[in-house]
Coordinates of C-alpha atoms in Angstrom, one line a residue:
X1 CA 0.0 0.0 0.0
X2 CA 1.0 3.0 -0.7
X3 CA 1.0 6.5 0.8
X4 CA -1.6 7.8 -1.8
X5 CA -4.0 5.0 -1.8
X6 CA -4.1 4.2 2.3
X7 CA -7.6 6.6 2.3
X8 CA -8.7 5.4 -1.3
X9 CA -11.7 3.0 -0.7
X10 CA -13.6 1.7 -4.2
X11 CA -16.4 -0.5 -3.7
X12 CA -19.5 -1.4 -5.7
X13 CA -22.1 1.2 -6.3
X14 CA -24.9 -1.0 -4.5
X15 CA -22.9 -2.1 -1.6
X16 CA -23.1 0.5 1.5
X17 CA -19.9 2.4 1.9
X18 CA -17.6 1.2 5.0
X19 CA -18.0 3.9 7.7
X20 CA -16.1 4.3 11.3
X21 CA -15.8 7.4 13.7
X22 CA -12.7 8.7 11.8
X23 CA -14.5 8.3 8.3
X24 CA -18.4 9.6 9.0
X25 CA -18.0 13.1 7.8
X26 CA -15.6 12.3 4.8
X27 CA -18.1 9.9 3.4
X28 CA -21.0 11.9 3.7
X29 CA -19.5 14.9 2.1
X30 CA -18.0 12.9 -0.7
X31 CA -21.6 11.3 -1.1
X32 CA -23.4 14.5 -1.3
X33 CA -20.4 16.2 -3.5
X34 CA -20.8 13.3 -6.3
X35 CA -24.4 13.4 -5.8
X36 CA -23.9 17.3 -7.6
X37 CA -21.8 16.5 -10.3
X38 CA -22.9 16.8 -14.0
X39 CA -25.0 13.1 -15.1
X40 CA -23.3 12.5 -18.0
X41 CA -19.4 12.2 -16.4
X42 CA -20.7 11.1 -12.6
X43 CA -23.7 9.0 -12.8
X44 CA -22.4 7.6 -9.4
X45 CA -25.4 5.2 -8.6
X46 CA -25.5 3.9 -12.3
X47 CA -21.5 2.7 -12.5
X48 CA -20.2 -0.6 -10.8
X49 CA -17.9 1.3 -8.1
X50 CA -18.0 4.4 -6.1
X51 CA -14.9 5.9 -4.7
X52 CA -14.5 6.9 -0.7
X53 CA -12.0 8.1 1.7
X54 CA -12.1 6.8 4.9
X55 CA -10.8 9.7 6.4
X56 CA -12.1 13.0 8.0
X57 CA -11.4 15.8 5.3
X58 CA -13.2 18.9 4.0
X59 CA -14.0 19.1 0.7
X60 CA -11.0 21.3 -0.9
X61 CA -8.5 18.7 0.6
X62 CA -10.7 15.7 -0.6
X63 CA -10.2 17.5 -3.9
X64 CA -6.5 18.4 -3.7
X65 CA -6.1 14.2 -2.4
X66 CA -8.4 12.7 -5.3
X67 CA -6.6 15.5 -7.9
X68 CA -3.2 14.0 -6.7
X69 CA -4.6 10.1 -7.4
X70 CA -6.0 11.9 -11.0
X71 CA -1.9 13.3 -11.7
X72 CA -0.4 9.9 -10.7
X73 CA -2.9 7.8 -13.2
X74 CA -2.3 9.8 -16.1
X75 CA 1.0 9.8 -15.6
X76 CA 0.9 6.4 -15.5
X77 CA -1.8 6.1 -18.6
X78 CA 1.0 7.8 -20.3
X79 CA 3.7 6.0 -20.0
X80 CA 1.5 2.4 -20.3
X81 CA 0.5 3.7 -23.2
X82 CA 3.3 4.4 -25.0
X83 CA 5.6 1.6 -23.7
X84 CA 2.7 -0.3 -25.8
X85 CA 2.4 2.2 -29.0
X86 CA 5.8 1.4 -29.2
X87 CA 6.0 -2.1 -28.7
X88 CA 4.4 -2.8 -32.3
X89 CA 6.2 -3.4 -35.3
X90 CA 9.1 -6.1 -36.1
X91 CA 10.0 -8.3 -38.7
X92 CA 7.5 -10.6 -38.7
X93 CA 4.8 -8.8 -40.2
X94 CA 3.9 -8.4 -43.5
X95 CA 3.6 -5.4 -45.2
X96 CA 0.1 -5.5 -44.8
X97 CA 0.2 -6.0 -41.1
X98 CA 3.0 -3.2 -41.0
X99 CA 0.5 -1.0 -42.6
X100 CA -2.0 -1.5 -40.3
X101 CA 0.1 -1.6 -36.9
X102 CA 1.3 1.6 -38.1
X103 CA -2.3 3.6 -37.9
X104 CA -2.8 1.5 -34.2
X105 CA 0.6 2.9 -33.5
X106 CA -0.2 6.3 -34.3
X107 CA -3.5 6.5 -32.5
X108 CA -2.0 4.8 -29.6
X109 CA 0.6 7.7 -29.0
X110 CA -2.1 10.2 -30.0
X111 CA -4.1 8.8 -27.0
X112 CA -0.3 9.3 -25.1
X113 CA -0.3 12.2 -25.8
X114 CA -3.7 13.8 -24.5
X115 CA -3.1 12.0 -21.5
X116 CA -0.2 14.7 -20.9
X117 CA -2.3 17.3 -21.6
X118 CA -5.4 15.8 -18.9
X119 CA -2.1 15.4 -16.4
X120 CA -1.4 18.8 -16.8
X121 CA -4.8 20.1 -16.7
X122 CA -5.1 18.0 -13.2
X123 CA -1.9 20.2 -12.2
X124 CA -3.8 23.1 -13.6
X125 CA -6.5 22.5 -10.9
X126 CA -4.2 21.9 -8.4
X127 CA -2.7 25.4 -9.0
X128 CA -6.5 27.3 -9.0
X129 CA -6.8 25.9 -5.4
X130 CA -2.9 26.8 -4.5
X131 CA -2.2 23.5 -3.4
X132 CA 0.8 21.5 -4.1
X133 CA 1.6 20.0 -7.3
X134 CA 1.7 16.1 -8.1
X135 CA 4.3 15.0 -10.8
X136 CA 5.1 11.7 -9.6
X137 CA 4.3 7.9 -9.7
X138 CA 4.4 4.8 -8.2
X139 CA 7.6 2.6 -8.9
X140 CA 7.1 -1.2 -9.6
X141 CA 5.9 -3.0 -8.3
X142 CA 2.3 -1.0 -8.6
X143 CA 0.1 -1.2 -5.5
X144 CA -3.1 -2.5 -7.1
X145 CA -5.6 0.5 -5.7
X146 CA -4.2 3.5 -6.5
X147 CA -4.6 3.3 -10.8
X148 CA -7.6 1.8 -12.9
X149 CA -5.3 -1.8 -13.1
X150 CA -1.7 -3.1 -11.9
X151 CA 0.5 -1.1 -13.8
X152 CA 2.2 -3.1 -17.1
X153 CA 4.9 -1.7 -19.1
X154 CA 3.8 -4.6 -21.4
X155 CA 3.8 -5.2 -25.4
X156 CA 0.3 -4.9 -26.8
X157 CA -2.0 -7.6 -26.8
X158 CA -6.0 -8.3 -27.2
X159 CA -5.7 -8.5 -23.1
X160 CA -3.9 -5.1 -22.8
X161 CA -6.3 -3.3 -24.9
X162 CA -8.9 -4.6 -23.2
X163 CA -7.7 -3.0 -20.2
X164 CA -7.1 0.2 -21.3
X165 CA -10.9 -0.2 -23.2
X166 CA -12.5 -0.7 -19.5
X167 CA -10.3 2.5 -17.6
X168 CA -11.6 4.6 -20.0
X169 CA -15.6 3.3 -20.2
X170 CA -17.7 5.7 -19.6
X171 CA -20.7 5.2 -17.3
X172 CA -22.8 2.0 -17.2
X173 CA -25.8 4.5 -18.8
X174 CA -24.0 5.7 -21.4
X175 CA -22.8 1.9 -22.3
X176 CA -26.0 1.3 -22.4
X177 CA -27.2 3.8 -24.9
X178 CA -24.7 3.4 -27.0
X179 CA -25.5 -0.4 -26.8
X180 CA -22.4 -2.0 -26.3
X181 CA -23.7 -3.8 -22.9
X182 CA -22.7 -7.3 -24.1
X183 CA -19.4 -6.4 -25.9
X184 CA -18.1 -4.4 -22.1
X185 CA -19.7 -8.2 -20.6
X186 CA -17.1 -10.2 -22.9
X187 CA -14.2 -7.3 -22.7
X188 CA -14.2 -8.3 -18.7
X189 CA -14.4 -11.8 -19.0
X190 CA -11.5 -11.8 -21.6
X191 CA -9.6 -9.2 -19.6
X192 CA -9.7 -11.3 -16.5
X193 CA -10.3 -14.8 -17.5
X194 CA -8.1 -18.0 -17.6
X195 CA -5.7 -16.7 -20.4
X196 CA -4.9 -13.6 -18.3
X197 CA -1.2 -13.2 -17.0
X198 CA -3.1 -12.4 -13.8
X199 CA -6.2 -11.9 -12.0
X200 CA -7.0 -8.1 -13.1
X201 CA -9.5 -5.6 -11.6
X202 CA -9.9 -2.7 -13.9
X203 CA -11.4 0.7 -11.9
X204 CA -13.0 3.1 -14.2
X205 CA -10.9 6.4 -14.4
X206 CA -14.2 8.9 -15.1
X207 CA -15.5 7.5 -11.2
X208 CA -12.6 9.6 -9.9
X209 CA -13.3 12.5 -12.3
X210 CA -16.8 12.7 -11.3
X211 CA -16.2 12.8 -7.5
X212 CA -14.1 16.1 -8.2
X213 CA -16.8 17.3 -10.2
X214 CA -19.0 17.4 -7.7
X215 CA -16.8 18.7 -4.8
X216 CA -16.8 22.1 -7.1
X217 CA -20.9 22.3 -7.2
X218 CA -22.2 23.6 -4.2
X219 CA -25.9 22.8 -3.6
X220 CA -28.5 25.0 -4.9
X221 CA -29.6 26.5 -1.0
X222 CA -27.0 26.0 1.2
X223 CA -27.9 25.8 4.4
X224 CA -26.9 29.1 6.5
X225 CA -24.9 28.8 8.2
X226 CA -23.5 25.3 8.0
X227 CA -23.4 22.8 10.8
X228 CA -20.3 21.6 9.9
X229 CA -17.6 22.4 6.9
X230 CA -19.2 22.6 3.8
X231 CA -19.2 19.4 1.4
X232 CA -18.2 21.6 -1.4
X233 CA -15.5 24.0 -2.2
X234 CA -15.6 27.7 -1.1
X235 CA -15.2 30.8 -3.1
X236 CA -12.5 31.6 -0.5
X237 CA -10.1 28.9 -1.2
X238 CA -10.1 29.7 -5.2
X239 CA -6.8 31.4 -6.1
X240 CA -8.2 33.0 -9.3
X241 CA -5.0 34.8 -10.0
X242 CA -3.4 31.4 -10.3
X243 CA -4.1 31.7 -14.1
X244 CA -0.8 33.3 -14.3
X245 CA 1.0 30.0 -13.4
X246 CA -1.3 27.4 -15.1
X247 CA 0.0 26.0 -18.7
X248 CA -2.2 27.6 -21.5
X249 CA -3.0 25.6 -24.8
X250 CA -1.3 28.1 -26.6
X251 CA 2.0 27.6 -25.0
X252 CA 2.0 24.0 -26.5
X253 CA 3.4 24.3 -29.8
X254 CA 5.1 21.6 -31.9
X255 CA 2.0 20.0 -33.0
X256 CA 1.0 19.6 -29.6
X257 CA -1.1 23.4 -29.2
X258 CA -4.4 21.8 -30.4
X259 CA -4.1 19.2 -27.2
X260 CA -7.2 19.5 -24.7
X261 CA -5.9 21.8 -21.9
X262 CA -8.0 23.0 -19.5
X263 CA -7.7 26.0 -17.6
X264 CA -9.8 27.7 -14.7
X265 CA -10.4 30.6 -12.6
X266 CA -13.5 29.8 -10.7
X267 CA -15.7 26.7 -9.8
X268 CA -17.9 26.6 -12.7
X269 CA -14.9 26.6 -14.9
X270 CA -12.7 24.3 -12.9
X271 CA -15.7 21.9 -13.2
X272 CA -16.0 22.1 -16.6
X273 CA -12.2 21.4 -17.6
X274 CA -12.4 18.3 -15.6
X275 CA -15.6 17.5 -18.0
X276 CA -13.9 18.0 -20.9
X277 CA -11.4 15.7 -20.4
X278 CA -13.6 13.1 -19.0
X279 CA -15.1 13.3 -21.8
X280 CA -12.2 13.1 -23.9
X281 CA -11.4 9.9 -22.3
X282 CA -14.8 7.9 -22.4
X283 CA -16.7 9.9 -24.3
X284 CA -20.8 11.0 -23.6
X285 CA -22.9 10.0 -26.2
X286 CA -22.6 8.3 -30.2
X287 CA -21.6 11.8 -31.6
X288 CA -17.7 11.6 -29.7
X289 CA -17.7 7.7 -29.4
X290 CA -15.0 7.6 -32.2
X291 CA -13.1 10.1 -31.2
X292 CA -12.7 9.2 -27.2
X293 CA -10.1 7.1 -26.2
X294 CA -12.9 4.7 -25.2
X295 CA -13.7 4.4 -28.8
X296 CA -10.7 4.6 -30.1
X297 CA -9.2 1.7 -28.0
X298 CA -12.4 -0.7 -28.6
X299 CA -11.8 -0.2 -32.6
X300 CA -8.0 -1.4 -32.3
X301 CA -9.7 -4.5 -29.7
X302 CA -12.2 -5.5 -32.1
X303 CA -9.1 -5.5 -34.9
X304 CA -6.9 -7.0 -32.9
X305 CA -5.8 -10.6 -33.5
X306 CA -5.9 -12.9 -29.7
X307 CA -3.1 -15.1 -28.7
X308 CA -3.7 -18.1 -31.4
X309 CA -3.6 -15.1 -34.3
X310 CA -0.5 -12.9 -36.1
X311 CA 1.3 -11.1 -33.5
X312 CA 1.7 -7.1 -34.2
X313 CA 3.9 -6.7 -31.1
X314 CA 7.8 -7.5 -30.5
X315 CA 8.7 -9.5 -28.1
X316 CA 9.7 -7.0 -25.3
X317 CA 10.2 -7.5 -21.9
X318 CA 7.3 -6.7 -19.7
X319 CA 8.2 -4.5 -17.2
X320 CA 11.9 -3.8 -18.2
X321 CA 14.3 -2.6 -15.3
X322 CA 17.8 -1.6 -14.7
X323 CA 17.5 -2.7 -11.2
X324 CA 20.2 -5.1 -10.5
X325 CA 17.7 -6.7 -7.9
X326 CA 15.2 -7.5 -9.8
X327 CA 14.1 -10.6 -11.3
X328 CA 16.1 -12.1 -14.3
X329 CA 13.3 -11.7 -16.9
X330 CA 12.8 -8.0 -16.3
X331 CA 16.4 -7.1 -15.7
X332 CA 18.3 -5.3 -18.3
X333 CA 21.9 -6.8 -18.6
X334 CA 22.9 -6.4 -22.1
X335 CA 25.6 -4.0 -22.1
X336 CA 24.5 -1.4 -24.7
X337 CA 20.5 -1.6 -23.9
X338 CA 21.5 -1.0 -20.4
X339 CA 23.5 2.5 -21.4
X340 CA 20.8 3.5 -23.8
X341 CA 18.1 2.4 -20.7
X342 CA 20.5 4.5 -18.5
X343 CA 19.9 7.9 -21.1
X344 CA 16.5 6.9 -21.6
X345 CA 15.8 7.2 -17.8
X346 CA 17.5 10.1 -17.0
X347 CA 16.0 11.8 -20.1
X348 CA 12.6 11.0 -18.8
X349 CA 13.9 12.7 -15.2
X350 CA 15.0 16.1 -17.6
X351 CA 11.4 15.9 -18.8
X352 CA 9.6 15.8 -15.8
X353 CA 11.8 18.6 -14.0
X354 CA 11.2 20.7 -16.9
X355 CA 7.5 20.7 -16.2
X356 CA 7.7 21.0 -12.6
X357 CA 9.9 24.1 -13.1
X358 CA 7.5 25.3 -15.8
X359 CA 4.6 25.5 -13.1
X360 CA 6.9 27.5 -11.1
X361 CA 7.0 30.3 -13.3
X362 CA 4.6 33.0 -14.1
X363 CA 2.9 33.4 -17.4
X364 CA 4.2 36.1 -19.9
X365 CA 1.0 38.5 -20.9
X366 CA 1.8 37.3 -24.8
X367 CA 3.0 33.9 -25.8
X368 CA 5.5 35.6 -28.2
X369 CA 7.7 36.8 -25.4
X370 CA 10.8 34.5 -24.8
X371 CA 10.8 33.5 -21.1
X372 CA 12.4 31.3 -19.3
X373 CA 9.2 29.5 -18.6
X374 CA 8.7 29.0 -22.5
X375 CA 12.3 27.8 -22.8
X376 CA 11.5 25.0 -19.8
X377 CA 8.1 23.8 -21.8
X378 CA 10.2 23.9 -25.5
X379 CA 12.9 21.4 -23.5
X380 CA 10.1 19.3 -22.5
X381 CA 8.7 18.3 -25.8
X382 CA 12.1 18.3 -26.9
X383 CA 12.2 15.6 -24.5
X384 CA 8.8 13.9 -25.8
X385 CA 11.0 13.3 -29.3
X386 CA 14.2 12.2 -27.0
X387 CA 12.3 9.3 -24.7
X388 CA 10.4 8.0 -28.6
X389 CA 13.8 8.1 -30.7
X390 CA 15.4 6.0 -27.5
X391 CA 12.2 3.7 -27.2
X392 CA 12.3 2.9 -30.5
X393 CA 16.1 1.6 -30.0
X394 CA 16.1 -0.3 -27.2
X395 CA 12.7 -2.3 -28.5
X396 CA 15.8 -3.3 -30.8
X397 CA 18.0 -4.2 -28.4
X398 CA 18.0 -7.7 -26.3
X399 CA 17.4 -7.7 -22.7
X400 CA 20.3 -9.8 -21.9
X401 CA 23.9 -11.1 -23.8
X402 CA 23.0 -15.0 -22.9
X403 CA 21.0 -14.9 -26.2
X404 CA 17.5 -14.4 -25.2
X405 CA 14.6 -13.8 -27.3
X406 CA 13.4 -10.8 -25.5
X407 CA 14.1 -7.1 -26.2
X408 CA 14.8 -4.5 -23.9
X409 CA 12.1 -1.9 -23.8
X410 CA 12.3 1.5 -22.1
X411 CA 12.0 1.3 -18.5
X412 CA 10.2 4.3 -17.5
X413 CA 12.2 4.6 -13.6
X414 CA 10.9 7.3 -11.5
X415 CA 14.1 9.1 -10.4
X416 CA 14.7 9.5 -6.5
X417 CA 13.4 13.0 -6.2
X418 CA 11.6 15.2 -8.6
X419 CA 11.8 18.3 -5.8
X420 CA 12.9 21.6 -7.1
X421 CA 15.7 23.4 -4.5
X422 CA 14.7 26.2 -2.9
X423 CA 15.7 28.9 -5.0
X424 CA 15.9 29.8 -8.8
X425 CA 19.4 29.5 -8.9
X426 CA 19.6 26.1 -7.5
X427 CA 16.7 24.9 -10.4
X428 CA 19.0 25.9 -12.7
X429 CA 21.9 24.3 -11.8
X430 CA 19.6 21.2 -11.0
X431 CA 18.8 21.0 -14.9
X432 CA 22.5 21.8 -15.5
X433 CA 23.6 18.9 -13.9
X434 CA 21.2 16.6 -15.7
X435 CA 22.4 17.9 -18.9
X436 CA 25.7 17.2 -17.7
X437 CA 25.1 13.8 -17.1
X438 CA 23.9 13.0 -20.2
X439 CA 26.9 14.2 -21.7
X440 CA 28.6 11.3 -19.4
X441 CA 26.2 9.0 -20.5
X442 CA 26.4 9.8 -24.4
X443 CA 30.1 9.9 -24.5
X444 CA 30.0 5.9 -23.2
X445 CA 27.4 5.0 -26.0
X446 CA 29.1 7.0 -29.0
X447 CA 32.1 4.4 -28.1
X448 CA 30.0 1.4 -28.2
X449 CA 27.3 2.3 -30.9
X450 CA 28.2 3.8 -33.9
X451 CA 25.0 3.0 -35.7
X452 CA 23.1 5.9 -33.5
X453 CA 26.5 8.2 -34.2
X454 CA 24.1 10.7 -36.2
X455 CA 21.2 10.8 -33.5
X456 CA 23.9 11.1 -30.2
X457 CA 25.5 14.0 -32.2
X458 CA 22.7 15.6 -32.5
X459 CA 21.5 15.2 -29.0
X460 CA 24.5 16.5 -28.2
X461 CA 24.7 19.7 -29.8
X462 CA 21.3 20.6 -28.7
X463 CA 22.3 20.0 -24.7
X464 CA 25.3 22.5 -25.1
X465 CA 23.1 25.0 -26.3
X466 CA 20.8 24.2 -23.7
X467 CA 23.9 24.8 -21.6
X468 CA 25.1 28.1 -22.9
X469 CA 21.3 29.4 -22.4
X470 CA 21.3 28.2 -18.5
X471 CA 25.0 29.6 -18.1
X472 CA 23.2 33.0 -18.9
X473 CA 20.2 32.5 -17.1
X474 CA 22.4 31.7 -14.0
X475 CA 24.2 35.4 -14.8
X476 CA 21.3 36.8 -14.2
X477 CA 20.2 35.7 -11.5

């Protein structure tokens, strides 16, 4: 168990939610906050599960603690999600197959993708009610409560997709409508049934959305004045000047500026980001069933050849790790996957710190300004191409030198800290180190693999720069 899911309690909608002395007022004001949210995303009483905390909270904390839980799964969405985007492909497809796999592949990381964007929507939230920030996630091995299912860096499969189709359901009423009752019925069976790796639960993601949604809608008469803290969020505790530190769409350029952001500078608007990408995920009614990730993911399933058909995916390990403690079939030990593993982890640290950082920093009044903060959100996606040009070369890498038929696969580690030091100056020199120790790490590899000599040049020029511009930033400061 971990920290974050101790208080997280899901349980089925029509079984009575487990109350003590330290939980009674936490579950009635999550009860009556859900019991406000918008039908179409909450529809508490109509899905299998509810969500509870079984412990005393008023509302805005319930929300900053279920907002946290929202970071950490898409974060973790996102990185399941493209550890299986980019598991497809090898040679034994045809060029048929190839053709195909290719469109999954690409919808797959489009999916990625908008995942980022809900993540930093979540930390958008986060940032109205001027509570801390969440950029981390659980390390392997995952405790089963706190995401929609165990956490699988895993090649794509029918099973896989399957799960993935489930998390991102939308309510039992809208599966209804749209008619797809029996398909969801075989979907579970399949996901958790004698061919499964393992038993699997899969939570619904839109259960968590919808409590937050609620928590913003007070009811329509209060009463005055309240017996106890209010089961909603107050007025008082929205930082509405926060919109000066909350990531715009516009600010997301590179082909990613059209991604579903969501900003907010009041309830009603807070509310309705968390809608939108609710709906985004599941999707509300037949007009965005295609273009949800619900939809999306159930036309790959119902394309998707089982485990007696073709196989699209390479064999890559499930779960890949540089750990030297951990078990033999996820440990990487050949030599040169292990150094690119090594970049591709700390690369994935760069990324993250970049976003922290980028929250830190206030808003320019026009997008066109060159800030520091712009700089920190152009290394990011910089990063986004970094972590896919290193994926796609350890998925042709082997796992170990004894010969074995598995590939590598990047291991998305969490590093030991994402904290920023106290000051400006030490952020800096934080993301000048990093740069710094890729240059270790790339001056090992250009000795050992000179078919990648035109991509580690490259990456190299581009950290100097990166370099230079911090050296003056650090002038300045």
């Amino acid at each position: 168990m971990s920290r974050l899911t101790k208080h997280l309690v899901w349980t089925a909608a029509n079984e009575p939610a487990p109350e003590n002395v330290r939980t009674r007022f936490a579950l009635a004001a999550t009860t009556r906050g859900t019991a406000a949210a918008q039908p179409s995303i909450a529809a508490a009483a109509l899905c299998p599960e509810t969500i509870h905390l079984d412990i005393a909270l008023p509302a805005r904390e319930q929300a900053v603690y279920l907002l946290h839980v929202g970071a950490e799964v898409e974060h973790a969405l996102m990185a399941q999600y493209l550890y299986a985007a980019y598991s497809l492909g090898g040679p034994q497809l045809s060029e048929e197959q190839q053709k195909l796999v290719r469109q999954w592949r690409d919808v797959i990381v489009q999916i990625a993708r908008e995942e980022m964007a809900h993540w930093v929507t979540v930390e958008n939230i986060l940032t109205l009610l001027d509570a801390p920030l969440n950029f981390e996630r659980e390390d392997f091995p995952i405790p089963r409560d706190l995401y929609p299912f165990a956490f699988e860096l895993e090649p794509l499969t029918k099973r896989s997709l399957g799960k993935y189709v489930l998390a991102e359901m939308p309510a039992e009423d809208v599966v209804k409508k749209l008619g797809l009752e029996k398909k969801i019925d075989e979907i579970r069976k399949y996901v958790g049934g004698a061919a499964a790796h393992d038993t699997c639960t899969v939570h619904r993601v839109g259960i968590i959305y919808g409590t937050i949604i609620g928590l913003f809608h007070p009811p329509v008469s209060p009463q005055e004045p309240p017996k106890e803290p209010p089961a909603f969020i107050r007025s008082e505790d929205i930082l509405a000047a926060s919109g000066r530190f909350q990531v715009r769409p516009e600010e997301w350029g590179l082909g990613y500026k059209d991604l579903l952001i969501g900003t907010a500078v009041d309830r009603s608007t807070a509310a309705n980001a968390i809608t939108a990408i609710s709906i985004q995920g599941e999707g509300s009614d037949i007009d965005d069933l295609q273009t949800s990730h619900f939809g999306l993911f159930l036309d790959i399933y119902d394309k998707f050849p089982d485990e007696n058909g073709w196989r699209p995916a390479r064999s890559v390990a499930r779960n890949p790790t540089t750990d030297d403690d951990a078990p033999p079939d996820r440990r990487i030990t050949h030599p040169l996957a292990l150094r690119w593993a090594e970049l591709f982890n700390l690369r994935y640290r760069m990324l993250l710190m970049f976003l922290v950082h980028s929250f830190d920093i206030e808003a320019p009044v026009s997008t066109s300004q060159r800030t520091s903060r712009g700089l920190l959100i152009s290394w990011t996606f910089g990063e986004m191409y970094n972590l896919r040009s290193i994926a796609n070369i350890l998925m042709d890498l082997p796992l170990r030198e004894n010969g074995s038929e598995l590939f590598a696969g990047p291991p998305f580690e969490m590093p030991y800290s994402l904290a920023l030091a106290p000051r400006e100056s030490g952020r800096w020199r934080q993301h000048r180190d990093m740069l710094q120790a890729s240059e270790l790490c790339i001056g090992g590899l250009e000795e050992e693999d000179t078919a990648h000599a035109g991509y580690l040049k490259g990456l190299q020029t581009a950290d100097h720069d990166a370099l230079d511009q911090i050296t003056v930033l650090l002038g300045g400061l």
